Short mmCIF file of C-alpha atoms in Angstrom, two decimals:
data_model
loop_
_atom_site.label_atom_id
_atom_site.label_comp_id
_atom_site.label_asym_id
_atom_site.label_seq_id
_atom_site.Cartn_x
_atom_site.Cartn_y
_atom_site.Cartn_z
CA UNK A 100 -3.10 -18.95 6.48
CA UNK A 101 -2.36 -15.67 8.13
CA UNK A 102 -0.20 -14.69 11.07
CA UNK A 103 -3.03 -12.77 12.67
CA UNK A 104 -6.75 -13.50 12.21
CA UNK A 105 -9.09 -10.92 13.75
CA UNK A 106 -12.85 -11.09 14.22
CA UNK A 107 -15.22 -8.37 13.06
CA UNK A 108 -16.13 -7.67 16.70
CA UNK A 109 -12.50 -6.87 17.57
CA UNK A 110 -11.95 -4.75 14.44
CA UNK A 111 -15.01 -2.65 15.36
CA UNK A 112 -13.26 -1.69 18.63
CA UNK A 113 -10.33 -0.16 16.77
CA UNK A 114 -10.20 3.54 15.92
CA UNK A 115 -10.90 4.25 12.22
CA UNK A 116 -7.27 4.93 11.31
CA UNK A 117 -6.26 1.49 12.60
CA UNK A 118 -9.36 -0.27 11.28
CA UNK A 119 -8.42 0.75 7.74
CA UNK A 120 -5.09 -1.07 8.10
CA UNK A 121 -6.89 -4.39 8.62
CA UNK A 122 -7.79 -6.44 5.57
CA UNK A 123 -11.12 -8.28 5.41
CA UNK A 124 -10.39 -11.79 4.17
CA UNK A 125 -13.77 -13.60 4.34
CA UNK A 126 -17.29 -13.68 5.77
CA UNK A 127 -18.15 -16.90 7.59
CA UNK A 128 -20.46 -18.55 10.06
CA UNK A 129 -18.78 -20.26 12.97
CA UNK A 130 -19.98 -23.45 14.63
CA UNK A 131 -22.94 -22.74 16.87
CA UNK A 132 -23.86 -19.44 15.21
CA UNK A 133 -26.05 -18.69 12.21
CA UNK A 134 -24.95 -15.03 12.06
CA UNK A 135 -22.22 -14.39 9.48
CA UNK A 136 -19.16 -12.53 10.73
CA UNK A 137 -16.28 -10.98 8.84
CA UNK A 138 -12.70 -12.12 9.38
CA UNK A 139 -9.77 -9.76 9.02
CA UNK A 140 -6.00 -9.89 9.07
CA UNK A 141 -3.23 -7.39 9.68
CA UNK A 142 -0.38 -8.08 7.29
CA UNK A 143 2.52 -8.18 9.73
CA UNK A 144 5.65 -6.77 8.05
CA UNK A 145 8.69 -9.04 7.78
CA UNK A 146 10.99 -6.32 9.10
CA UNK A 147 10.55 -3.44 11.50
CA UNK A 148 12.96 -0.56 12.11
CA UNK A 149 15.45 -1.95 14.67
CA UNK A 150 15.55 1.37 16.52
CA UNK A 151 11.79 1.40 17.06
CA UNK A 152 10.92 0.29 20.61
CA UNK A 153 7.17 -0.47 20.75
CA UNK A 154 7.44 -1.40 24.44
CA UNK A 155 8.17 2.24 25.32
CA UNK A 156 5.10 3.53 27.19
CA UNK A 157 5.20 6.80 25.27
CA UNK A 158 4.47 5.03 21.98
CA UNK A 159 0.85 5.60 20.96
CA UNK A 160 -1.16 3.33 18.67
CA UNK A 161 -0.78 5.95 15.94
CA UNK A 162 3.01 5.95 16.41
CA UNK A 163 3.12 2.18 16.31
CA UNK A 164 1.08 1.75 13.15
CA UNK A 165 2.85 4.64 11.41
CA UNK A 166 6.10 2.69 11.87
CA UNK A 167 4.71 -0.83 11.41
CA UNK A 168 2.75 -0.46 8.17
CA UNK A 169 1.05 -3.52 6.68
CA UNK A 170 3.34 -5.71 4.59
CA UNK A 171 1.09 -5.54 1.52
CA UNK A 172 1.22 -2.53 -0.80
CA UNK A 173 -1.71 -0.18 -1.37
CA UNK A 174 -1.99 -1.55 -4.91
CA UNK A 175 -2.24 -5.10 -3.56
CA UNK A 176 -4.74 -4.10 -0.90
CA UNK A 177 -6.98 -2.28 -3.43
CA UNK A 178 -6.98 -5.30 -5.77
CA UNK A 179 -7.67 -7.69 -2.88
CA UNK A 180 -10.51 -5.47 -1.63
CA UNK A 181 -12.11 -5.60 -5.09
CA UNK A 182 -11.61 -9.38 -5.30
CA UNK A 183 -13.29 -9.93 -1.93
CA UNK A 184 -16.19 -7.65 -2.91
CA UNK A 185 -16.69 -9.72 -6.09
CA UNK A 186 -16.37 -12.97 -4.15
CA UNK A 187 -18.87 -11.97 -1.43
CA UNK A 188 -21.33 -10.21 -3.73
CA UNK A 189 -22.87 -7.91 -1.13
CA UNK A 190 -24.70 -8.82 2.06
CA UNK A 191 -26.80 -11.51 0.37
CA UNK A 192 -24.32 -12.71 -2.27
CA UNK A 193 -26.54 -11.80 -5.22
CA UNK A 194 -23.90 -9.57 -6.85
CA UNK A 195 -21.08 -12.12 -6.56
CA UNK A 196 -18.86 -12.61 -9.59
CA UNK A 197 -16.47 -15.44 -8.79
CA UNK A 198 -14.89 -15.39 -12.22
CA UNK A 199 -13.87 -11.75 -11.72
CA UNK A 200 -12.82 -12.46 -8.13
CA UNK A 201 -10.56 -15.30 -9.28
CA UNK A 202 -8.98 -13.03 -11.89
CA UNK A 203 -8.30 -10.30 -9.32
CA UNK A 204 -6.97 -12.81 -6.79
CA UNK A 205 -4.63 -14.05 -9.52
CA UNK A 206 -3.34 -10.48 -9.86
CA UNK A 207 -2.85 -10.38 -6.08
CA UNK A 208 -0.88 -13.62 -6.23
CA UNK A 209 1.20 -12.10 -9.01
CA UNK A 210 2.21 -9.41 -6.51
CA UNK A 211 2.63 -11.80 -3.57
CA UNK A 212 2.60 -15.50 -4.48
CA UNK A 213 2.49 -16.59 -0.83
CA UNK A 214 -0.51 -14.53 0.30
CA UNK A 215 -2.53 -16.98 2.40
CA UNK A 216 -5.96 -15.34 2.08
CA UNK A 217 -5.62 -15.08 -1.72
CA UNK A 218 -4.57 -18.72 -1.97
CA UNK A 219 -7.42 -19.85 0.29
CA UNK A 220 -10.09 -17.90 -1.59
CA UNK A 221 -8.86 -19.09 -5.00
CA UNK A 222 -8.95 -22.71 -3.76
CA UNK A 223 -12.48 -22.27 -2.37
CA UNK A 224 -13.77 -20.54 -5.51
CA UNK A 225 -12.29 -23.22 -7.77
CA UNK A 226 -13.63 -26.05 -5.60
CA UNK A 227 -17.16 -24.68 -5.25
CA UNK A 228 -17.51 -22.67 -8.47
CA UNK A 229 -16.68 -25.17 -11.22
CA UNK A 230 -19.70 -26.23 -13.22
CA UNK A 231 -20.05 -29.63 -14.87
CA UNK A 232 -18.87 -27.95 -18.07
CA UNK A 233 -15.68 -26.82 -16.30
CA UNK A 234 -16.63 -23.14 -16.43
CA UNK A 235 -16.10 -21.05 -13.33
CA UNK A 236 -19.18 -19.32 -11.93
CA UNK A 237 -20.58 -18.29 -8.59
CA UNK A 238 -21.81 -21.36 -6.68
CA UNK A 239 -25.58 -21.90 -6.83
CA UNK A 240 -27.29 -20.74 -3.64
CA UNK A 241 -24.35 -18.52 -2.60
CA UNK A 242 -25.50 -16.22 0.21
CA UNK A 243 -22.37 -14.08 0.58
CA UNK A 244 -20.74 -16.18 3.32
CA UNK A 245 -19.64 -19.72 4.00
CA UNK A 246 -19.42 -21.99 7.03
CA UNK A 247 -15.96 -21.93 8.59
CA UNK A 248 -14.76 -25.50 8.16
CA UNK A 249 -11.27 -25.28 9.63
CA UNK A 250 -9.22 -22.93 11.74
#
């Protein structure tokens, strides 16, 4: 899981400098909708400067996010971005490479073993991508999104 799950519609409302701090974690369809939507998280840091007072009305969004940077490193975020791109495989899923995605997610877990989105995607890929021969491959019929089965 994640501490903060954000819909694509909300992320679109953010200014570009804040949007880039959000991490896309999956593309899903929700119950009652056939249109896929992206889900994002903001990696809330474990610690924030004790002298920083975000409730001060003079603090702008830029000030806030300059002081409260995402908990994951740029290296982690770049690897995760690549893993998600390989997992999704473009808008229609035709370029998906789940074997590569699993490898990259493993590297992410090497940097942060408790990363909820990495753990969830690895579990999904392994559950849906194992062939009868045990080899890992992109699931047949993959369209670049999945139905959201639980919250």
